[in-house]
Structures are given as structure tokens and as C-alpha cells.
XYZ file of C-alpha atoms in Angstrom:
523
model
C 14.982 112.496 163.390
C 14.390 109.770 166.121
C 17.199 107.755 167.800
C 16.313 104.808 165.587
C 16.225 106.908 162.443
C 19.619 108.371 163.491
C 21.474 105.032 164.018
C 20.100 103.774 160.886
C 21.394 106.592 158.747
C 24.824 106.667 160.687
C 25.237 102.687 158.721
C 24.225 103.765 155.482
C 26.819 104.563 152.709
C 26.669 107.695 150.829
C 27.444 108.700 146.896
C 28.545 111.765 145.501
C 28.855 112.311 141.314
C 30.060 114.934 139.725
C 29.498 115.561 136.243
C 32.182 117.883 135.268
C 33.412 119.578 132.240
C 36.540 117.204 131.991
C 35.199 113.919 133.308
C 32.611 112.336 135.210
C 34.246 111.549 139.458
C 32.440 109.286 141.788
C 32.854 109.346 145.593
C 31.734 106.560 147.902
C 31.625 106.931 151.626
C 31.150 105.271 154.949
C 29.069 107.621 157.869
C 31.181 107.825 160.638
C 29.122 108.388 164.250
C 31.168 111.624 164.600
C 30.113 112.659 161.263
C 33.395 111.803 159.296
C 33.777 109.615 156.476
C 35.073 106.846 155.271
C 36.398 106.496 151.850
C 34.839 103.559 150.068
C 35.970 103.561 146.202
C 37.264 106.650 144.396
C 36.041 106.214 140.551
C 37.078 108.717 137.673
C 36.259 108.371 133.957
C 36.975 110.988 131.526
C 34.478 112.433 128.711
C 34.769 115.505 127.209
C 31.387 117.336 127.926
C 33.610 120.781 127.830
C 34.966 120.218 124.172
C 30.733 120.112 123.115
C 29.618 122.759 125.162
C 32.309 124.852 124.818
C 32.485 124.259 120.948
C 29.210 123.771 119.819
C 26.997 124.847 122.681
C 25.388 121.476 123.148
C 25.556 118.047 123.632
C 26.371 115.741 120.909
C 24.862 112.062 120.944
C 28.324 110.665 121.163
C 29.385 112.276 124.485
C 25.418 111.872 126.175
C 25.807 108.119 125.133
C 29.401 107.928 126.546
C 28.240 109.861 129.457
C 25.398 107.420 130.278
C 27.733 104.227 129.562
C 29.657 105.627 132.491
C 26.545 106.234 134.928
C 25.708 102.626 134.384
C 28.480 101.301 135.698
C 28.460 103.494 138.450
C 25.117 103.044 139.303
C 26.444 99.277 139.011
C 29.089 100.287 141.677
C 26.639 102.174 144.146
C 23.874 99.362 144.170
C 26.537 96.888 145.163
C 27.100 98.978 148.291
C 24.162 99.337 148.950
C 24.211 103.689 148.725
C 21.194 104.455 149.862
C 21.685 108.108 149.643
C 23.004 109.483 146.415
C 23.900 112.820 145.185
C 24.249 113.525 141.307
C 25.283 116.939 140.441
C 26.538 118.535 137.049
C 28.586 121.886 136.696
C 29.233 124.455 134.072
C 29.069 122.090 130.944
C 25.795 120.887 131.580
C 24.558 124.531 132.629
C 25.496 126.090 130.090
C 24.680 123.113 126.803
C 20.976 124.438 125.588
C 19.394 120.649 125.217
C 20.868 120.202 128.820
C 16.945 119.154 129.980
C 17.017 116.417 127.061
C 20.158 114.651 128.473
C 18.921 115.343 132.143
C 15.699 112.627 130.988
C 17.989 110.598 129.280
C 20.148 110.030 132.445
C 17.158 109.607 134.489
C 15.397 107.194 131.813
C 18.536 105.148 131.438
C 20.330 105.334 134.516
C 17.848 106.139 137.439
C 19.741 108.855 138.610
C 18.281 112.064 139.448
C 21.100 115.127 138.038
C 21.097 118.419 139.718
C 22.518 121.385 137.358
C 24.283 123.679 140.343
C 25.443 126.888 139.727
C 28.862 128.796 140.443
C 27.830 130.148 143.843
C 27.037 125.943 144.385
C 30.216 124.966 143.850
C 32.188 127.576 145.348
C 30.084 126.722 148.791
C 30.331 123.117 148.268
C 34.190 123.592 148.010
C 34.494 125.560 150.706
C 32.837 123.548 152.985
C 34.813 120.382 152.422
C 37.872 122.648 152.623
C 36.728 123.850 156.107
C 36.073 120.521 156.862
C 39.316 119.251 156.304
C 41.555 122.292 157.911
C 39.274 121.083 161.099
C 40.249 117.638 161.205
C 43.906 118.359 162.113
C 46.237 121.118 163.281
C 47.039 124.270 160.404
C 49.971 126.174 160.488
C 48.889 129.252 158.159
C 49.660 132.715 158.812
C 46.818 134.672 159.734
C 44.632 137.627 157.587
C 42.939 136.839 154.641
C 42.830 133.714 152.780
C 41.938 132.555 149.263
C 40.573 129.384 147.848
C 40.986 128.950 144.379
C 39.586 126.047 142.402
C 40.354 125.493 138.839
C 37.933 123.389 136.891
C 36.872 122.885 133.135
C 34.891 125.456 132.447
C 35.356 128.369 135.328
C 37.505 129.441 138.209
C 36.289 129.812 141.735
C 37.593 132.184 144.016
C 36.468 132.843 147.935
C 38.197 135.182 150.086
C 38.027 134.179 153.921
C 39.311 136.494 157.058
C 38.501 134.550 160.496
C 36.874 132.000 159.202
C 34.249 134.051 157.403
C 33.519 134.223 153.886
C 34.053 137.913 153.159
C 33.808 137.462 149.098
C 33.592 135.303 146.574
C 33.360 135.639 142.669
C 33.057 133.298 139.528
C 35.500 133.698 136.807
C 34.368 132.361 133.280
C 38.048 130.833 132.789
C 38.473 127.584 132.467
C 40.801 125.026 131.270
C 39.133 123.053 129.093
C 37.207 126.362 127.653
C 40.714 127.805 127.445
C 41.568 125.208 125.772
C 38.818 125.157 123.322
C 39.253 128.822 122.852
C 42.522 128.294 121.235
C 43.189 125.055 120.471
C 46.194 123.565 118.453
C 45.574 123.982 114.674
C 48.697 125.362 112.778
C 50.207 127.062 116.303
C 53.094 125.899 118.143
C 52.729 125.263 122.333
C 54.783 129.082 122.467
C 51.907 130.701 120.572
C 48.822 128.639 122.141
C 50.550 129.605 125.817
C 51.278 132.825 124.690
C 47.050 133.449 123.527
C 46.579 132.032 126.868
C 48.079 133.945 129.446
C 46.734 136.662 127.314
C 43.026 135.575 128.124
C 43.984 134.914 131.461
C 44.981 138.263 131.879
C 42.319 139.918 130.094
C 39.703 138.175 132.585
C 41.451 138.878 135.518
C 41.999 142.554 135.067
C 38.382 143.041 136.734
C 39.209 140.870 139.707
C 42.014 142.792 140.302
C 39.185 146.158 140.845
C 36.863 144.108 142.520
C 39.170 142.090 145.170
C 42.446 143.059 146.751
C 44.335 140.139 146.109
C 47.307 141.896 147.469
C 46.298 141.137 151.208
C 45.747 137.418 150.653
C 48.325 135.775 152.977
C 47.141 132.104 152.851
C 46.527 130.598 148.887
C 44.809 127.365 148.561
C 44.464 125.668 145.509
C 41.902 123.164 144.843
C 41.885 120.503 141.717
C 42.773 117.320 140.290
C 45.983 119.564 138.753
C 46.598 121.922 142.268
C 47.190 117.834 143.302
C 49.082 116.772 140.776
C 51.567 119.467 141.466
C 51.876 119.040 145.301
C 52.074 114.927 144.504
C 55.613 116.060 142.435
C 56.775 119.092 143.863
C 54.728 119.140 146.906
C 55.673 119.245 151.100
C 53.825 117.421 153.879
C 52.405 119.338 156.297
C 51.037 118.665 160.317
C 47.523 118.465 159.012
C 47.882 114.928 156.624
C 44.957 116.244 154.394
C 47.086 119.204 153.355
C 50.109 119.813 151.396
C 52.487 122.878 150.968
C 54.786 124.011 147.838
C 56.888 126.889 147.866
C 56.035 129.803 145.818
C 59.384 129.278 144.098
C 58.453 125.439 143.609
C 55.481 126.238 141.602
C 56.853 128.453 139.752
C 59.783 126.168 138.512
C 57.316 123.499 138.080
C 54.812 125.790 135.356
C 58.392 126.781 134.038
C 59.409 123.316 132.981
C 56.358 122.098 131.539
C 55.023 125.206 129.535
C 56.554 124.879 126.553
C 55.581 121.021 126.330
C 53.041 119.666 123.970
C 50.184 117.537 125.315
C 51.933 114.207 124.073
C 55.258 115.310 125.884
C 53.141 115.956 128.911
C 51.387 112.560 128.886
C 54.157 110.466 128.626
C 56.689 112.112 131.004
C 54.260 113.095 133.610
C 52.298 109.794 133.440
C 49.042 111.067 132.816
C 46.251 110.348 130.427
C 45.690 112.045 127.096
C 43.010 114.241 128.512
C 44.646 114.963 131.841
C 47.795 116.454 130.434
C 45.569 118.417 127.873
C 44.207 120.235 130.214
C 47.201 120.643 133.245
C 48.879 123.445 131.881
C 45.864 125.896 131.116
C 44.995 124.894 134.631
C 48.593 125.637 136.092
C 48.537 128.961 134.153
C 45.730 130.473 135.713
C 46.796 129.170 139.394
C 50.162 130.810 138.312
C 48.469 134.357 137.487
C 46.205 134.078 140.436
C 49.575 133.329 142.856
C 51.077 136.118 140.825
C 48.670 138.927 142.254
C 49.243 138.173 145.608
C 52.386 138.457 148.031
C 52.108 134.750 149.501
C 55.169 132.512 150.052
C 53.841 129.333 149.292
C 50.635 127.661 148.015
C 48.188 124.861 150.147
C 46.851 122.372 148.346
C 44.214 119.573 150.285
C 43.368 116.223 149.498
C 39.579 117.163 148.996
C 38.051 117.994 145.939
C 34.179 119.042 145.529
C 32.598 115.367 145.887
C 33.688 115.838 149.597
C 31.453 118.526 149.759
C 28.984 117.249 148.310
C 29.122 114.281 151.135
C 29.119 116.168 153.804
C 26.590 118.248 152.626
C 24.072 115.472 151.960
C 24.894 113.778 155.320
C 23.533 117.037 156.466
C 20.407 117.019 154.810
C 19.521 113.630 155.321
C 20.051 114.571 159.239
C 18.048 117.391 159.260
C 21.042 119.939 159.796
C 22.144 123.109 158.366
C 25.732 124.616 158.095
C 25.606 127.272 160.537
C 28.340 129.033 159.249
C 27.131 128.988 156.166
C 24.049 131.140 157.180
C 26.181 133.277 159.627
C 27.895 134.045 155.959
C 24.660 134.898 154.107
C 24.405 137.272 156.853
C 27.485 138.623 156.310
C 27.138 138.794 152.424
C 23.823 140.194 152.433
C 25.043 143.155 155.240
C 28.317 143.763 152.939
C 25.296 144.130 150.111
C 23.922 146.452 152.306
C 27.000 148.656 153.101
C 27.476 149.041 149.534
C 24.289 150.513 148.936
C 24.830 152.915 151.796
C 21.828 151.291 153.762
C 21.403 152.304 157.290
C 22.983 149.459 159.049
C 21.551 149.855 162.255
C 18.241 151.022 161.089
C 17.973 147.365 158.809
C 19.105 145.419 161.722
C 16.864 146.686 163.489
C 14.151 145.620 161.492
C 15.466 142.123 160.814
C 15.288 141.539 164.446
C 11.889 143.174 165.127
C 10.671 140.922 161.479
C 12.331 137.816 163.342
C 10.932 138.189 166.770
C 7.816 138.424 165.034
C 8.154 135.424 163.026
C 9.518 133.227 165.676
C 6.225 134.239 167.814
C 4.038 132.902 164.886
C 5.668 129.816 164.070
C 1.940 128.180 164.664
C 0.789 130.755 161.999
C 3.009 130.318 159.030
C 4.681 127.024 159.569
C 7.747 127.610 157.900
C 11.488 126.832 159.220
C 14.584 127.891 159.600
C 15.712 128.491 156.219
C 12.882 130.655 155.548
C 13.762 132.477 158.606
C 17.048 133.193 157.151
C 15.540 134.618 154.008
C 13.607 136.835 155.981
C 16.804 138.221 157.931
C 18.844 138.825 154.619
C 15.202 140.562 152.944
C 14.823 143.322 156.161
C 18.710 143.696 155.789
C 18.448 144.387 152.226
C 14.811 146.392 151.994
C 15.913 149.561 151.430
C 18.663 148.970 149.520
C 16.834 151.225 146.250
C 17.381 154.205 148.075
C 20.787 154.196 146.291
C 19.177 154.742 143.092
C 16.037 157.096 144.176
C 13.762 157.350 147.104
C 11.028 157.308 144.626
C 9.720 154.112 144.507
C 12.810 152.685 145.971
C 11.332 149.653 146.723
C 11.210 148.643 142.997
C 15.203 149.809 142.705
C 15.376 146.850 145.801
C 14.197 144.152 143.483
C 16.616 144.663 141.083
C 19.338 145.284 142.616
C 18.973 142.399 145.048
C 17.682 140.072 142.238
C 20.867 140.719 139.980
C 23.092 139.939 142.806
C 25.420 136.990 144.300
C 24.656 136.400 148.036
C 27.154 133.697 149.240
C 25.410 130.733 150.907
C 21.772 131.190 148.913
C 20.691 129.525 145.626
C 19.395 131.244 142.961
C 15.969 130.445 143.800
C 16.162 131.654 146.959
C 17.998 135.161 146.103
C 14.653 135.753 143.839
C 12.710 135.168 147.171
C 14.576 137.379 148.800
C 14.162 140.300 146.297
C 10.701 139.768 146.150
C 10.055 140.010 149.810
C 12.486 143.149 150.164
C 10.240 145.162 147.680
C 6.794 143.979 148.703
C 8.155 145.415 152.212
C 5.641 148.563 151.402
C 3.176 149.697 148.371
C 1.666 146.997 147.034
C 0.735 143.954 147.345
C 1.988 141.158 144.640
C -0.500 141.004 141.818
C -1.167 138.567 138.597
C 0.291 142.271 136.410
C 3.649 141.808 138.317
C 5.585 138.687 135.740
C 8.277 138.467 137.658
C 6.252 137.374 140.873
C 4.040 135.619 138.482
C 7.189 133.996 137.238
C 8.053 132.431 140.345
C 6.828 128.482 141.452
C 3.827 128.690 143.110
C 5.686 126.915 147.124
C 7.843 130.736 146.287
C 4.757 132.622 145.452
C 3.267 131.793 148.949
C 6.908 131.949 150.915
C 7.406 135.592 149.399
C 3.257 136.518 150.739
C 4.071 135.056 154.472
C 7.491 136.591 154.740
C 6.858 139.983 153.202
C 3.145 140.137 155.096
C 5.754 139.934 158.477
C 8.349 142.580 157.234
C 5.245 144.723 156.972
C 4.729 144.281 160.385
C 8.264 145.209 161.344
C 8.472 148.481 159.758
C 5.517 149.299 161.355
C 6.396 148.608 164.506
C 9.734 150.437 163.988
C 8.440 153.770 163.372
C 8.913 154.233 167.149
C 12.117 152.190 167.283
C 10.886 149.907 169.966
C 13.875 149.483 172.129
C 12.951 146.226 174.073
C 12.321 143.758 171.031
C 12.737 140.961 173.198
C 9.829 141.710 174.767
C 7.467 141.710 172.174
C 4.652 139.127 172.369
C 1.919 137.629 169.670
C -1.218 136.606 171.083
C -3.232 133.854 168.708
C -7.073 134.269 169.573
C -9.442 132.549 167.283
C -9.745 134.966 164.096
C -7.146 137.136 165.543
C -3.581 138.115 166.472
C -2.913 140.123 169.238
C 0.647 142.150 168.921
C 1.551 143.064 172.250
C 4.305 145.649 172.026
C 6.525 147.646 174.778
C 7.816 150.666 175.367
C 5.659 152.408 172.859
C 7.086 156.316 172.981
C 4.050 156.842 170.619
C 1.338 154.093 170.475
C -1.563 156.322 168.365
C 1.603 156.548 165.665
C 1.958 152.561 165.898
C -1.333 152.025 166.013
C -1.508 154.282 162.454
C 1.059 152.530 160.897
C -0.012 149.255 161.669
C -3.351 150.466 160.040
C -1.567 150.683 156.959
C 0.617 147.498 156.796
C -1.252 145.390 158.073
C -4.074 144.480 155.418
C -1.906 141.942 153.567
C -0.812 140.157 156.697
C -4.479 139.855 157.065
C -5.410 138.237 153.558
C -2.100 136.045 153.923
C -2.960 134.705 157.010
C -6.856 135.217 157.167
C -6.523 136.536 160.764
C -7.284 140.490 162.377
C -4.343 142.337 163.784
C -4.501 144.215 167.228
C -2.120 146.078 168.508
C -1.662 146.051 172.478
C 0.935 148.420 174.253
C 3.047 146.930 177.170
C 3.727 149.116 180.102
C 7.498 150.187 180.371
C 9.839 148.145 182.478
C 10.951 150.178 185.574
């Protein structure tokens, strides 16, 4: 982006829209230089997507007419600003209603707007990043070890465990409050009963967190919502940070106390809120209360950002060219905690992923890809041989799957097939027109998975010696050829074999001859 291009986007408003389970939330901001934001207009308008979805497993006419009523008038809203970049996104609802693509056109035929259907892993970024962006902007007094943030919406519960600023895991719940909500309803039960069913589904879903994440060393708990902030606005302490709030553990817990046995009317009226707000704050409160109840923390965190902040600061960084470096430093992390628990040889796959990205950085001219395919190719030679768990017997195959059927935090879903297909074309064969899962795949995929498994080739070939000066290796483009020039070669003839084998589909990828060209040793 040039200077000019730069200043010009730094004056342009931004718009964030969430289509949620609950209601439909609009965010309007002002780029800051320093890459803050101002807050514009705030708009929130409920609809109950949830109650169709959830019920009936689609979208009635009713709710996709209400729903594009609403996206008029935003759309009326954002052109009066003058948005010029906007950011439409729908969550669990949507995802999961099965004529979602026919209200997708009808929002796009009616209101202009271009929706994106995200998934869990999404939203749980998206989250996190406005979170991190908001413990940055001021001072935080939290004790240190692990910390959890834990967003309640409509239709699922998001939970990411950090330690040091890292993402170490993070895990969708299919608990919601609005689902909750529609699970059980009111018909002939009393609120005792209907809170009674709940925490009883609540605890039924989170008896598998409880094996798959120590909760119990969580020292920091951060709660994320329209109802986390409803609760701190009531019961709620300021802290140094201004975006932040803190309520005792004991606060909460009064607070769930005094309003569980309410009904939705007695909610509405005492607590101010509208019809569908209070129908769905306690469900929400009960499942922050369970969550708070499995760990040892003293008091709960709630910020003044919800996922629309995300979202802004996110498409600020696309428009500017940028990526989140931590979040690829975390895809890292998430694909070697993959690897660990497939008992890969650490060392052995990192180094490959450096030899794979030494290699690719020296063709840039070659494949012109970038830096998120780069990435991809890290977390594939991290991950290639994690099917040994399963059998050394065609292990590569066992790689697929395994990778394919798995969450890696920071990648879409599109981009964890990539990465499965690369890890098992590593070796064997080729992709071919018999293979439907490759065939599956969009054809700008088919071609990413040919470049960046054709290098990963070339890495485990040059490994067989385990070259110990990677950063020495050096690729030579002659006409019709590439010339590898490697050093430290303990056994070139053995190289030289293996290249012999791995390299044919680098060579119908890219069209170009390999040669291999030892380096003397450094003395």
C-alpha cells in the first residue's frame, strides 16, 4: 500500500454487522492513525433467528423479512457515513439453518450486503483479538498463569485458554442461551423446573470439557457478552484499564442467586431490559456460573468489547495489507501441540518446516504465493507425519484424516483442508482426479496444495542427511531449471537419490528440472 493509499484509508470509516442468534448489532468506526478506533454509532435490533434455527432448523419468511427490514436501515445508516469498508458476518444460526444460501441471496438482492457465515474457531479468534486489543490499550492488574475467555452467545459457548499471551487451547461448546432456551422452553413448567433442566444440560455438556481442559489452573476468567455486561453494569467494579470491569466471585454469585428463580416478565421489568434480553440473561448467567464454578478464581473480568470490535480491527487489517502476527505465532503453536499429541518427532518436523521454508522463501519468483501460504506450509511439515500414530503403513493417509478432522486455532476451515492435503501428498503419490477429497477442493486450493506439497517433497529429501546449516541453502533459477545448492552434505550420492525420487512432481508443478549442487563445508 502506497503513502497515498495509506492516508486515504486512515479517513475512511469502517462497519462491522453481526448477525447473531439473538439479534442483529452494528458497529461504526472512525480509523485512528495509530490504528485505534473511534466509535461512531452503536446500533442493536433484536430478531429471533435462534428460536427458527434452533426449532425448526430453518429460516422462516417472517424472521428473513424482519431480518432484511433491519439491514436496510442499516445499510441506510452506513451510506450516510460514508463506510466504505464493510464487514457482514453471521454466526451459529445462520450456519447451522439448511436454506441458509437462500437468505444469503436475499440479503445480497435486497440489501447489497455481502454475509459471511464464520465458523466457531472465527469467532473465538475474532473475540480474542479485540480482547487482546483492549487489555493493550491500558494497564491490567491480573494475576499471572493461565487465563480463560469465555463468551456466551445464542447458540454456543466459546472458550480460549491463554498462558503468556499465547493461545494454548480453545474449544466450542454447543450451549447456548437461546438454544437452551429453546431446548426447554416454558410450556406447563415453572422457572424452578426450566432452571432446574438447565443446569442439568449445562452440566451434561460440560462434563467433557472438564477431560479435555484443566479448568482448575485458570487464574484470570473473562467473560465476554451483552449479559457478562449487564452484570458488571449492576454489580460490577472499575478497574485501571477503563475498558475493563471486575466483580467478585461472591458478587456474581449473589447476583445469579437473586434472579434465578424470576420469570422472564419479572426480569424485564425490574432489570429494565427488553422482552428478548431478559429471556435469554439467565441461561446465559447459568453457564458463566458453571464455567466460574470449575475454576478456583476470585473474581470475574468483564471488557467493554464484544465481537464487532474484532471484526474492526480485523478488517482494518486486511484492507492494510497486515496480518496478526500473533495469531500465526498461535497456529504454530496449535499445530506443534497437534503434533505432540500424536507423538511426532518434534525436532525431526521442525526440522523439516524450516528446511520446506528456506526452500520456499528462495523460490518466491517460482510459485508466487505469500505469506499466508507460507504459514500453511510450516503447520503441513509440522504435522506430516502425524499418521504414524495410527500405523507406519501408509501413514501418510492416517495424516489426512487426522489433520483434516481437527481444530487448529488461527486457520479457517478451508485452509485446515489445505493443510491436510499437503501433509499427506508429502510422499507416495501424487494428487489424482480418483482422490474426491482433493477433487473436492476449489480449484485456487487444488493448485496451493500441488506448489506447497511439490516443496515439502523437497524438504524431506534434503533431510535424509539432516543438513545442519539450513541457512545456507541456496536455489539457483536457470532457464528450464532449478539449481539446489545444498551444504554440508555428510552423504551427497544419498541426497542426490532421494531427490531422484521426490522430485518429479516439483517438476510437473513447476515445469522446471531439479539439480542438486553440494556446498563445501564451512571451516
Amino acid at each position: 500500500m502506497t503513502q497515498q493509499q495509506q492516508n486515504e484509508f486512515e479517513s475512511q470509516t469502517l462497519a462491522a454487522i453481526d448477525i447473531g442468534s439473538n439479534s442483529i448489532r452494528m458497529t461504526i468506526g472512525q480509523l485512528n492513525p495509530d490504528g485505534t478506533f473511534d466509535i461512531l454509532e452503536r446500533a442493536n435490533r433484536p430478531v429471533r433467528l435462534g428460536r427458527d434455527c434452533f426449532r425448526y432448523f430453518r429460516l422462516t419468511p417472517a424472521t428473513m423479512r424482519a431480518v432484511v427490514n433491519i439491514l436496510r436501515e442499516f445499510k441506510r445508516r452506513i451510506d450516510e457515513y460514508q463506510v466504505r469498508y464493510i464487514w457482514t458476518v453471521a454466526t451459529s444460526a445462520v450456519r447451522e439453518a439448511r436454506n441458509a444460501d437462500v437468505f444469503l441471496d436475499r440479503i445480497l438482492m435486497a440489501c447489497g450486503l455481502q454475509v459471511q457465515i464464520i465458523d466457531a474457531s472465527q469467532e473465538r479468534r475474532i473475540t480474542v483479538s479485540a480482547v487482546r486489543a483492549a487489555m493493550n490499550s491500558g494497564p491490567m492488574s491480573i494475576p499471572g498463569g493461565q487465563m480463560m475467555i469465555c463468551e456466551v452467545g445464542g447458540g454456543s459457548t466459546t472458550i480460549t485458554i491463554m498462558q503468556r499471551g499465547k493461545v494454548i487451547s480453545s474449544h466450542s461448546l454447543v450451549l447456548g442461551s437461546i438454544r437452551i432456551q429453546e431446548m426447554f422452553g416454558s410450556e406447563g413448567r415453572s422457572t424452578t423446573q426450566i432452571v432446574e433442566l438447565i443446569e442439568n444440560e449445562i452440566d451434561s455438556v460440560l462434563a467433557t470439557v472438564k477431560t479435555l481442559v484443566p479448568l482448575g489452573r485458570v487464574k484470570t476468567f473473562i467473560a465476554v457478552g451483552g449479559d457478562a455486561r449487564f452484570v458488571a453494569s449492576r454489580a460490577g467494579q472499575p478497574m485501571d484499564n477503563p475498558q475493563f470491569q471486575r466483580i467478585s466471585r461472591q458478587a456474581f454469585e449473589d447476583f445469579v442467586q437473586s434472579h434465578r428463580n424470576q420469570t422472564v416478565d419479572q426480569l424485564a421489568l425490574q432489570s429494565e431490559l427488553s422482552y428478548s434480553e431478559a429471556e435469554t440473561l439467565l441461561p446465559a448467567l447459568l453457564i458463566f456460573q458453571s464455567l466460574l464454578r470449575l475454576t478456583r478464581v476470585k473474581e470475574v473480568i468483564v471488557p467493554a468489547v464484544s465481537m464487532r470490535d474484532g471484526l474492526l480491527l480485523e478488517l482494518s487489517r486486511r484492507c492494510r495489507g497486515q496480518e496478526d502476527e500473533s495469531v500465526a505465532q498461535e497456529a504454530i503453536q496449535s499445530a506443534m501441540a497437534l503434533a505432540e499429541k500424536y507423538r511426532v518427532n518434534l525436532h525431526h518436523a521442525r526440522r523439516v518446516a524450516d528446511c520446506a521454508l528456506r526452500l520456499y522463501d528462495e523460490m518466491k519468483s517460482i510459485h508466487g504465493l505469500d505469506l499466508r501460504a507460507r504459514l500453511l506450509l510450516e503447520v503441513a511439515a509440522l504435522l506430516h507425519e502425524c499418521g504414524t500414530f495410527v500405523s507406519t503403513r501408509a501413514y501418510h493417509k492416517h495424516t489426512y484424516y487426522l489433520v483434516a478432522n481437527s481444530e487448529i486455532y488461527g486457520l479457517l476451515p478451508k485452509e485446515v483442508a489445505v493443510v491436510a492435503h499437503v501433509a499427506r501428498y508429502h510422499r507416495r503419490s501424487a494428487p489424482k482426479i480418483s482422490h474426491l477429497e482433493y477433487t473436492a477442493l476449489p480449484q485456487e486450493s487444488r493448485i496451493l496444495v500441488n506448489k506447497l506439497a511439490a516443496i515439502l517433497r523437497l524438504a524431506k529429501a534434503l533431510d535424509v542427511t539432516n543438513i545442519r546449516r539450513i541457512d545456507r541453502l541456496r536455489c539457483v533459477l536457470d532457464q528450464d531449471s532449478v539449481r539446489i545448492q545444498a551444504p554440508d552434505l555428510s552423504d551427497e550420492s544419498l541426497v542426490k537419490r532421494s531427490m531422484e525420487i521426490h522430485s518429479s512432481m516439483f517438476e510437473d508443478v513447476f515445469g522446471l528440472n531439479l539439480e542438486l549442487e553440494a556446498l563445501p563445508e564451512l571451516t
